Amino acid sequence: MSLDIEHIIVHSLFLDEQGQTQLATREQELATGPAVNRLMGELHHIYNTKAGKVFGYFSEEDTGFRDLVRRVQDQSLTFAAFSHLAAERLQAELQRLEMNEAGILLFVRYQWLGAHYLLIALLDNKDSVTVTDKLEVSHASYLDLGKMQLAARLDLTELQSRPDSHRYFSFIKGRAGRKVSDFFLNFLSCVEGMDPKAQSQGLLKAVDEYCAARQLSPEEKLESKALVSKYCREQLKEGEELELRELSAELGSDDDLDFYQFVSEEYQLEERFPVDRSALKGLTKYVGSGGGLTISFDQKLLGERIQYDAATDTLVIRGTPPNLKSQLQGQH
């Protein structure tokens, strides 16, 4: 499925000799073509499949960025002028917090699957070397898209149709040791809303209790959990969100109760949300760690190769994995 790029422009944040963040702006939008289309195709795919995104909405206290969005939407600002003002706002936020950042600042408005999006990303510009057509070694620079750490996307269609939503913004949570909220959320006039990890954990609880409510056998319960896991992993692979109605159809139902009805009555789950990859293990595995010990095994093994005695808090494993067995034998 192709993207329709409506507007795209890049600017540059760089550090001067004093280590202060400076801004260099481009006056005109980029012309679309094979290189720009490929860039956006890769960027869109990476953003969609990036794990750990968080959702948010515009703050009521700081309306600066929202006002810029409104002006570009009603065409009282050109897209280029909007990007200049937004870039200056980001630079000012960095200076206010005494933070230094450098990279290529990209603004793009595009259409995908009938919805309009505004994507803003600060991309790392890396230095490398290449071999030219004349077989000469030459210096080269490239955008390191795979390590994109600072990016946010505004769903303009949802903002217009559901202004009270708490999820029309999505953003990538900062880099190691620092949260993006240090400056990026302030720049966007955005506050955190829906938490996909909490939604995913709520889903796991709902699946467990739904299986109990239907009085499924242990085997049927494992099959149901495996179906949920398969559906979630397929959605993750495609960069799509979990849809409760779709998942309910995958699980099937008896005459009295289906999964969608069950969660609608008792759980505060969104109609759709991105699955948190780390939470999926809880569907098919038992996982635990502490005191220098980490254990993970398929739930179907409990009662077969693995026995748990609650009275003595003892776990008995019959048939250790070959690589673990060889390590243990090497100690004797």
mmCIF file of C-alpha atoms in Angstrom:
data_model
loop_
_atom_site.group_PDB
_atom_site.id
_atom_site.type_symbol
_atom_site.label_atom_id
_atom_site.label_comp_id
_atom_site.label_asym_id
_atom_site.label_seq_id
_atom_site.Cartn_x
_atom_site.Cartn_y
_atom_site.Cartn_z
ATOM 1 C CA MET A 1 0.000 0.000 0.000
ATOM 2 C CA SER A 2 1.531 3.280 -1.124
ATOM 3 C CA LEU A 3 1.967 6.538 0.727
ATOM 4 C CA ASP A 4 0.793 9.847 -0.666
ATOM 5 C CA ILE A 5 3.305 12.504 0.407
ATOM 6 C CA GLU A 6 1.585 15.884 0.561
ATOM 7 C CA HIS A 7 4.351 18.062 2.050
ATOM 8 C CA ILE A 8 7.890 17.297 3.174
ATOM 9 C CA ILE A 9 10.782 19.460 4.343
ATOM 10 C CA VAL A 10 13.981 19.011 6.356
ATOM 11 C CA HIS A 11 16.017 21.301 8.589
ATOM 12 C CA SER A 12 19.229 20.798 10.529
ATOM 13 C CA LEU A 13 20.075 21.084 14.206
ATOM 14 C CA PHE A 14 23.820 21.296 14.817
ATOM 15 C CA LEU A 15 26.234 22.210 17.596
ATOM 16 C CA ASP A 16 28.342 25.326 17.245
ATOM 17 C CA GLU A 17 31.882 25.773 18.587
ATOM 18 C CA GLN A 18 30.494 26.568 22.034
ATOM 19 C CA GLY A 19 28.427 23.365 22.022
ATOM 20 C CA GLN A 20 25.127 25.232 21.660
ATOM 21 C CA THR A 21 22.343 23.899 19.433
ATOM 22 C CA GLN A 22 21.873 25.996 16.303
ATOM 23 C CA LEU A 23 19.270 25.733 13.561
ATOM 24 C CA ALA A 24 19.735 25.805 9.793
ATOM 25 C CA THR A 25 16.459 25.887 7.848
ATOM 26 C CA ARG A 26 15.533 24.986 4.308
ATOM 27 C CA GLU A 27 13.305 27.556 2.607
ATOM 28 C CA GLN A 28 11.429 25.382 0.125
ATOM 29 C CA GLU A 29 9.738 22.013 0.492
ATOM 30 C CA LEU A 30 11.459 18.968 -0.945
ATOM 31 C CA ALA A 31 10.288 17.801 -4.349
ATOM 32 C CA THR A 32 8.953 14.260 -4.278
ATOM 33 C CA GLY A 33 10.783 11.674 -6.335
ATOM 34 C CA PRO A 34 12.278 8.183 -6.018
ATOM 35 C CA ALA A 35 14.730 9.123 -3.242
ATOM 36 C CA VAL A 36 12.152 11.006 -1.149
ATOM 37 C CA ASN A 37 9.530 8.290 -1.692
ATOM 38 C CA ARG A 38 11.971 5.601 -0.612
ATOM 39 C CA LEU A 39 12.973 7.604 2.456
ATOM 40 C CA MET A 40 9.365 8.022 3.531
ATOM 41 C CA GLY A 41 8.483 4.396 2.779
ATOM 42 C CA GLU A 42 11.293 3.194 5.047
ATOM 43 C CA LEU A 43 10.560 5.789 7.716
ATOM 44 C CA HIS A 44 6.854 4.947 7.789
ATOM 45 C CA HIS A 45 7.555 1.212 8.064
ATOM 46 C CA ILE A 46 10.156 1.656 10.810
ATOM 47 C CA TYR A 47 7.865 3.958 12.776
ATOM 48 C CA ASN A 48 4.880 1.605 12.469
ATOM 49 C CA THR A 49 6.851 -1.413 13.650
ATOM 50 C CA LYS A 50 8.850 0.369 16.347
ATOM 51 C CA ALA A 51 8.136 -1.192 19.731
ATOM 52 C CA GLY A 52 7.302 0.777 22.854
ATOM 53 C CA LYS A 53 5.369 3.694 21.357
ATOM 54 C CA VAL A 54 3.213 5.712 23.739
ATOM 55 C CA PHE A 55 0.073 7.698 22.914
ATOM 56 C CA GLY A 56 -0.914 11.178 23.918
ATOM 57 C CA TYR A 57 -2.958 14.301 23.238
ATOM 58 C CA PHE A 58 -2.596 18.065 23.277
ATOM 59 C CA SER A 59 -2.085 19.781 26.615
ATOM 60 C CA GLU A 60 -4.673 22.320 27.743
ATOM 61 C CA GLU A 61 -1.970 24.457 29.368
ATOM 62 C CA ASP A 62 0.415 24.954 26.433
ATOM 63 C CA THR A 63 -1.327 25.425 23.096
ATOM 64 C CA GLY A 64 1.677 26.701 21.146
ATOM 65 C CA PHE A 65 2.221 23.730 18.849
ATOM 66 C CA ARG A 66 -1.501 23.023 18.505
ATOM 67 C CA ASP A 67 -2.018 26.591 17.306
ATOM 68 C CA LEU A 68 0.632 26.059 14.628
ATOM 69 C CA VAL A 69 -1.135 22.879 13.505
ATOM 70 C CA ARG A 70 -4.452 24.717 13.301
ATOM 71 C CA ARG A 71 -2.898 27.481 11.209
ATOM 72 C CA VAL A 72 -1.331 25.096 8.708
ATOM 73 C CA GLN A 73 -4.590 23.150 8.552
ATOM 74 C CA ASP A 74 -6.644 26.254 7.720
ATOM 75 C CA GLN A 75 -3.887 27.331 5.288
ATOM 76 C CA SER A 76 -3.103 30.589 7.038
ATOM 77 C CA LEU A 77 0.452 29.195 7.210
ATOM 78 C CA THR A 78 2.294 27.421 4.429
ATOM 79 C CA PHE A 79 3.788 24.071 5.361
ATOM 80 C CA ALA A 80 7.310 25.488 5.003
ATOM 81 C CA ALA A 81 6.485 28.436 7.290
ATOM 82 C CA PHE A 82 4.857 26.062 9.781
ATOM 83 C CA SER A 83 7.997 23.898 9.843
ATOM 84 C CA HIS A 84 10.210 26.976 10.407
ATOM 85 C CA LEU A 85 8.172 28.140 13.400
ATOM 86 C CA ALA A 86 7.998 24.617 14.798
ATOM 87 C CA ALA A 87 11.768 24.123 14.396
ATOM 88 C CA GLU A 88 12.413 27.421 16.185
ATOM 89 C CA ARG A 89 10.071 26.290 18.965
ATOM 90 C CA LEU A 90 12.076 23.063 19.344
ATOM 91 C CA GLN A 91 15.363 24.979 19.419
ATOM 92 C CA ALA A 92 13.981 27.317 22.097
ATOM 93 C CA GLU A 93 12.854 24.335 24.189
ATOM 94 C CA LEU A 94 16.319 22.804 23.973
ATOM 95 C CA GLN A 95 17.896 26.094 25.041
ATOM 96 C CA ARG A 96 15.431 26.482 27.904
ATOM 97 C CA LEU A 97 16.353 23.052 29.256
ATOM 98 C CA GLU A 98 20.046 23.574 28.480
ATOM 99 C CA MET A 99 20.086 20.425 26.340
ATOM 100 C CA ASN A 100 22.156 19.826 23.224
ATOM 101 C CA GLU A 101 20.802 17.878 20.282
ATOM 102 C CA ALA A 102 21.907 17.550 16.682
ATOM 103 C CA GLY A 103 20.434 15.866 13.646
ATOM 104 C CA ILE A 104 18.151 16.240 10.668
ATOM 105 C CA LEU A 105 14.713 17.536 11.650
ATOM 106 C CA LEU A 106 12.071 16.198 9.275
ATOM 107 C CA PHE A 107 8.481 17.390 8.898
ATOM 108 C CA VAL A 108 6.155 15.485 6.579
ATOM 109 C CA ARG A 109 2.437 15.414 6.036
ATOM 110 C CA TYR A 110 1.237 12.329 4.231
ATOM 111 C CA GLN A 111 -1.808 10.184 3.602
ATOM 112 C CA TRP A 112 -2.006 6.455 4.243
ATOM 113 C CA LEU A 113 -5.083 4.233 4.188
ATOM 114 C CA GLY A 114 -7.363 7.254 3.933
ATOM 115 C CA ALA A 115 -5.976 9.020 7.015
ATOM 116 C CA HIS A 116 -3.783 12.131 7.095
ATOM 117 C CA TYR A 117 -0.692 12.193 9.314
ATOM 118 C CA LEU A 118 1.930 14.699 10.396
ATOM 119 C CA LEU A 119 5.232 13.007 11.221
ATOM 120 C CA ILE A 120 8.073 14.844 12.943
ATOM 121 C CA ALA A 121 11.392 13.102 13.485
ATOM 122 C CA LEU A 122 14.882 14.052 14.576
ATOM 123 C CA LEU A 123 17.165 11.722 12.620
ATOM 124 C CA ASP A 124 20.817 10.951 13.227
ATOM 125 C CA ASN A 125 23.136 11.908 10.379
ATOM 126 C CA LYS A 126 26.024 9.440 10.360
ATOM 127 C CA ASP A 127 29.408 9.646 8.663
ATOM 128 C CA SER A 128 30.755 6.686 6.732
ATOM 129 C CA VAL A 129 32.845 5.773 3.698
ATOM 130 C CA THR A 130 31.816 4.356 0.343
ATOM 131 C CA VAL A 131 33.435 3.094 -2.840
ATOM 132 C CA THR A 132 32.533 5.215 -5.901
ATOM 133 C CA ASP A 133 31.801 4.063 -9.451
ATOM 134 C CA LYS A 134 35.462 4.800 -10.232
ATOM 135 C CA LEU A 135 36.488 2.485 -7.367
ATOM 136 C CA GLU A 136 37.696 5.355 -5.224
ATOM 137 C CA VAL A 137 37.108 5.395 -1.456
ATOM 138 C CA SER A 138 35.115 8.474 -0.567
ATOM 139 C CA HIS A 139 33.519 10.093 2.482
ATOM 140 C CA ALA A 140 29.732 9.705 2.741
ATOM 141 C CA SER A 141 26.923 10.708 5.082
ATOM 142 C CA TYR A 142 23.643 8.852 5.597
ATOM 143 C CA LEU A 143 20.515 9.007 7.716
ATOM 144 C CA ASP A 144 20.496 6.247 10.332
ATOM 145 C CA LEU A 145 16.769 5.479 10.162
ATOM 146 C CA GLY A 146 17.036 2.180 12.005
ATOM 147 C CA LYS A 147 18.102 3.961 15.194
ATOM 148 C CA MET A 148 15.361 6.561 15.083
ATOM 149 C CA GLN A 149 14.794 7.566 18.704
ATOM 150 C CA LEU A 150 12.988 10.906 18.615
ATOM 151 C CA ALA A 151 9.821 10.902 16.554
ATOM 152 C CA ALA A 152 6.144 11.677 16.927
ATOM 153 C CA ARG A 153 3.150 11.290 14.651
ATOM 154 C CA LEU A 154 -0.071 13.248 14.816
ATOM 155 C CA ASP A 155 -3.144 11.566 13.341
ATOM 156 C CA LEU A 156 -4.778 14.636 11.816
ATOM 157 C CA THR A 157 -7.875 12.684 10.785
ATOM 158 C CA GLU A 158 -8.517 11.413 14.314
ATOM 159 C CA LEU A 159 -7.808 14.847 15.782
ATOM 160 C CA GLN A 160 -10.505 16.320 13.548
ATOM 161 C CA SER A 161 -13.077 13.546 14.003
ATOM 162 C CA ARG A 162 -12.394 12.746 17.691
ATOM 163 C CA PRO A 163 -10.880 15.839 19.339
ATOM 164 C CA ASP A 164 -11.566 14.363 22.811
ATOM 165 C CA SER A 165 -9.471 11.279 22.059
ATOM 166 C CA HIS A 166 -6.367 10.663 24.177
ATOM 167 C CA ARG A 167 -4.483 8.853 21.421
ATOM 168 C CA TYR A 168 -4.242 10.991 18.291
ATOM 169 C CA PHE A 169 -0.551 11.566 19.089
ATOM 170 C CA SER A 170 1.907 8.691 19.138
ATOM 171 C CA PHE A 171 5.563 9.019 19.948
ATOM 172 C CA ILE A 172 8.680 6.988 20.551
ATOM 173 C CA LYS A 173 9.933 7.028 24.121
ATOM 174 C CA GLY A 174 13.432 8.540 24.148
ATOM 175 C CA ARG A 175 16.802 6.915 24.059
ATOM 176 C CA ALA A 176 18.666 4.962 26.735
ATOM 177 C CA GLY A 177 19.000 6.861 29.997
ATOM 178 C CA ARG A 178 16.742 9.732 29.000
ATOM 179 C CA LYS A 179 13.068 10.169 28.235
ATOM 180 C CA VAL A 180 11.794 11.926 25.171
ATOM 181 C CA SER A 181 9.499 13.909 27.465
ATOM 182 C CA ASP A 182 12.561 15.904 28.555
ATOM 183 C CA PHE A 183 12.000 18.207 25.627
ATOM 184 C CA PHE A 184 10.152 16.584 22.728
ATOM 185 C CA LEU A 185 6.748 16.377 24.397
ATOM 186 C CA ASN A 186 7.034 19.950 25.641
ATOM 187 C CA PHE A 187 7.876 21.049 22.104
ATOM 188 C CA LEU A 188 4.742 19.275 20.830
ATOM 189 C CA SER A 189 2.443 20.659 23.579
ATOM 190 C CA CYS A 190 1.645 17.003 24.269
ATOM 191 C CA VAL A 191 0.893 14.929 27.369
ATOM 192 C CA GLU A 192 0.815 11.161 27.687
ATOM 193 C CA GLY A 193 -2.520 9.420 27.272
ATOM 194 C CA MET A 194 -3.147 5.742 26.544
ATOM 195 C CA ASP A 195 -0.451 3.297 27.677
ATOM 196 C CA PRO A 196 -0.204 0.272 25.323
ATOM 197 C CA LYS A 197 1.697 -1.759 27.937
ATOM 198 C CA ALA A 198 -1.104 -1.348 30.481
ATOM 199 C CA GLN A 199 -3.669 -2.180 27.776
ATOM 200 C CA SER A 200 -1.748 -5.340 26.836
ATOM 201 C CA GLN A 201 -1.488 -6.443 30.464
ATOM 202 C CA GLY A 202 -5.216 -5.840 30.831
ATOM 203 C CA LEU A 203 -5.793 -7.980 27.744
ATOM 204 C CA LEU A 204 -3.858 -10.902 29.266
ATOM 205 C CA LYS A 205 -5.967 -10.703 32.425
ATOM 206 C CA ALA A 206 -9.147 -10.569 30.339
ATOM 207 C CA VAL A 207 -8.144 -13.635 28.293
ATOM 208 C CA ASP A 208 -7.425 -15.635 31.466
ATOM 209 C CA GLU A 209 -10.753 -14.701 33.036
ATOM 210 C CA TYR A 210 -12.663 -15.228 29.783
ATOM 211 C CA CYS A 211 -11.311 -18.769 29.546
ATOM 212 C CA ALA A 212 -12.334 -19.361 33.180
ATOM 213 C CA ALA A 213 -15.819 -17.946 32.555
ATOM 214 C CA ARG A 214 -16.284 -20.360 29.642
ATOM 215 C CA GLN A 215 -15.019 -23.221 31.837
ATOM 216 C CA LEU A 216 -12.494 -24.296 29.234
ATOM 217 C CA SER A 217 -10.358 -27.343 29.842
ATOM 218 C CA PRO A 218 -6.594 -26.784 30.336
ATOM 219 C CA GLU A 219 -6.010 -27.882 26.743
ATOM 220 C CA GLU A 220 -8.712 -25.559 25.383
ATOM 221 C CA LYS A 221 -7.320 -22.696 27.469
ATOM 222 C CA LEU A 222 -3.850 -23.197 25.988
ATOM 223 C CA GLU A 223 -5.331 -23.294 22.477
ATOM 224 C CA SER A 224 -7.208 -20.040 23.069
ATOM 225 C CA LYS A 225 -4.105 -18.324 24.410
ATOM 226 C CA ALA A 226 -2.084 -19.577 21.442
ATOM 227 C CA LEU A 227 -4.694 -18.077 19.082
ATOM 228 C CA VAL A 228 -4.463 -14.715 20.848
ATOM 229 C CA SER A 229 -0.655 -14.844 20.711
ATOM 230 C CA LYS A 230 -0.677 -15.710 16.988
ATOM 231 C CA TYR A 231 -3.085 -12.881 16.167
ATOM 232 C CA CYS A 232 -1.088 -10.339 18.196
ATOM 233 C CA ARG A 233 2.232 -11.333 16.624
ATOM 234 C CA GLU A 234 0.765 -11.074 13.129
ATOM 235 C CA GLN A 235 -0.495 -7.568 13.908
ATOM 236 C CA LEU A 236 2.932 -6.607 15.253
ATOM 237 C CA LYS A 237 4.633 -7.972 12.151
ATOM 238 C CA GLU A 238 2.373 -5.890 9.908
ATOM 239 C CA GLY A 239 2.701 -2.797 12.086
ATOM 240 C CA GLU A 240 -1.026 -2.921 12.780
ATOM 241 C CA GLU A 241 -2.970 -2.489 16.005
ATOM 242 C CA LEU A 242 -5.011 -5.077 17.843
ATOM 243 C CA GLU A 243 -8.722 -4.813 17.061
ATOM 244 C CA LEU A 244 -10.926 -6.275 19.789
ATOM 245 C CA ARG A 245 -13.697 -7.272 17.365
ATOM 246 C CA GLU A 246 -11.204 -9.038 15.096
ATOM 247 C CA LEU A 247 -9.620 -10.848 18.038
ATOM 248 C CA SER A 248 -13.054 -11.890 19.269
ATOM 249 C CA ALA A 249 -13.808 -13.395 15.861
ATOM 250 C CA GLU A 250 -10.504 -15.311 15.989
ATOM 251 C CA LEU A 251 -11.392 -16.785 19.375
ATOM 252 C CA GLY A 252 -14.911 -17.787 18.403
ATOM 253 C CA SER A 253 -17.652 -18.012 21.016
ATOM 254 C CA ASP A 254 -20.299 -20.148 22.577
ATOM 255 C CA ASP A 255 -23.990 -19.289 22.378
ATOM 256 C CA ASP A 256 -23.993 -17.092 25.479
ATOM 257 C CA LEU A 257 -20.717 -15.190 25.487
ATOM 258 C CA ASP A 258 -18.109 -13.920 23.062
ATOM 259 C CA PHE A 259 -14.847 -12.216 23.949
ATOM 260 C CA TYR A 260 -15.884 -8.755 22.730
ATOM 261 C CA GLN A 261 -19.011 -8.791 24.895
ATOM 262 C CA PHE A 262 -16.981 -10.050 27.846
ATOM 263 C CA VAL A 263 -14.363 -7.292 27.744
ATOM 264 C CA SER A 264 -16.937 -4.594 26.950
ATOM 265 C CA GLU A 265 -18.794 -5.326 30.173
ATOM 266 C CA GLU A 266 -15.934 -5.704 32.637
ATOM 267 C CA TYR A 267 -12.705 -4.222 31.285
ATOM 268 C CA GLN A 268 -11.430 -0.779 30.338
ATOM 269 C CA LEU A 269 -9.801 -1.784 27.062
ATOM 270 C CA GLU A 270 -9.663 0.436 23.999
ATOM 271 C CA GLU A 271 -11.398 -0.781 20.839
ATOM 272 C CA ARG A 272 -7.945 -0.912 19.259
ATOM 273 C CA PHE A 273 -4.435 -0.468 20.592
ATOM 274 C CA PRO A 274 -0.849 -1.433 19.739
ATOM 275 C CA VAL A 275 0.284 -4.636 21.385
ATOM 276 C CA ASP A 276 3.236 -4.435 23.754
ATOM 277 C CA ARG A 277 5.614 -7.157 22.555
ATOM 278 C CA SER A 278 7.052 -7.881 25.996
ATOM 279 C CA ALA A 279 3.590 -8.635 27.410
ATOM 280 C CA LEU A 280 2.929 -11.400 24.875
ATOM 281 C CA LYS A 281 5.150 -13.873 26.722
ATOM 282 C CA GLY A 282 2.513 -14.039 29.433
ATOM 283 C CA LEU A 283 0.078 -15.665 27.006
ATOM 284 C CA THR A 284 2.046 -18.849 26.416
ATOM 285 C CA LYS A 285 4.876 -18.878 28.970
ATOM 286 C CA TYR A 286 5.487 -18.745 32.679
ATOM 287 C CA VAL A 287 8.332 -16.315 33.319
ATOM 288 C CA GLY A 288 9.959 -15.226 36.545
ATOM 289 C CA SER A 289 13.260 -13.984 37.918
ATOM 290 C CA GLY A 290 14.777 -13.064 41.257
ATOM 291 C CA GLY A 291 17.655 -13.872 43.541
ATOM 292 C CA GLY A 292 19.940 -14.642 40.624
ATOM 293 C CA LEU A 293 17.475 -17.127 39.108
ATOM 294 C CA THR A 294 15.540 -16.694 35.852
ATOM 295 C CA ILE A 295 13.024 -19.310 34.699
ATOM 296 C CA SER A 296 10.907 -19.366 31.548
ATOM 297 C CA PHE A 297 8.919 -22.270 30.125
ATOM 298 C CA ASP A 298 5.880 -22.980 27.971
ATOM 299 C CA GLN A 299 2.677 -23.151 29.994
ATOM 300 C CA LYS A 300 1.775 -26.473 28.363
ATOM 301 C CA LEU A 301 4.747 -28.124 30.126
ATOM 302 C CA LEU A 302 3.279 -27.538 33.598
ATOM 303 C CA GLY A 303 1.866 -30.833 34.823
ATOM 304 C CA GLU A 304 3.894 -32.789 32.273
ATOM 305 C CA ARG A 305 7.654 -32.303 32.345
ATOM 306 C CA ILE A 306 7.374 -29.652 35.042
ATOM 307 C CA GLN A 307 5.670 -30.094 38.412
ATOM 308 C CA TYR A 308 5.070 -27.411 41.025
ATOM 309 C CA ASP A 309 4.466 -28.247 44.704
ATOM 310 C CA ALA A 310 2.906 -25.214 46.372
ATOM 311 C CA ALA A 311 3.316 -26.685 49.877
ATOM 312 C CA THR A 312 7.111 -26.839 49.601
ATOM 313 C CA ASP A 313 7.440 -24.114 46.927
ATOM 314 C CA THR A 314 9.387 -26.566 44.776
ATOM 315 C CA LEU A 315 9.632 -26.762 41.015
ATOM 316 C CA VAL A 316 10.650 -30.138 39.568
ATOM 317 C CA ILE A 317 11.904 -30.226 35.975
ATOM 318 C CA ARG A 318 12.299 -33.530 34.164
ATOM 319 C CA GLY A 319 14.481 -33.443 31.079
ATOM 320 C CA THR A 320 16.705 -30.358 31.060
ATOM 321 C CA PRO A 321 17.553 -28.631 27.754
ATOM 322 C CA PRO A 322 20.693 -30.171 26.154
ATOM 323 C CA ASN A 323 22.728 -26.947 26.266
ATOM 324 C CA LEU A 324 21.920 -26.472 29.953
ATOM 325 C CA LYS A 325 22.625 -30.137 30.670
ATOM 326 C CA SER A 326 26.092 -29.908 29.090
ATOM 327 C CA GLN A 327 26.909 -26.866 31.207
ATOM 328 C CA LEU A 328 25.800 -28.611 34.391
ATOM 329 C CA GLN A 329 27.728 -31.775 33.559
ATOM 330 C CA GLY A 330 30.831 -29.687 32.923
ATOM 331 C CA GLN A 331 30.836 -28.677 36.587
ATOM 332 C CA HIS A 332 31.456 -32.265 37.752
#
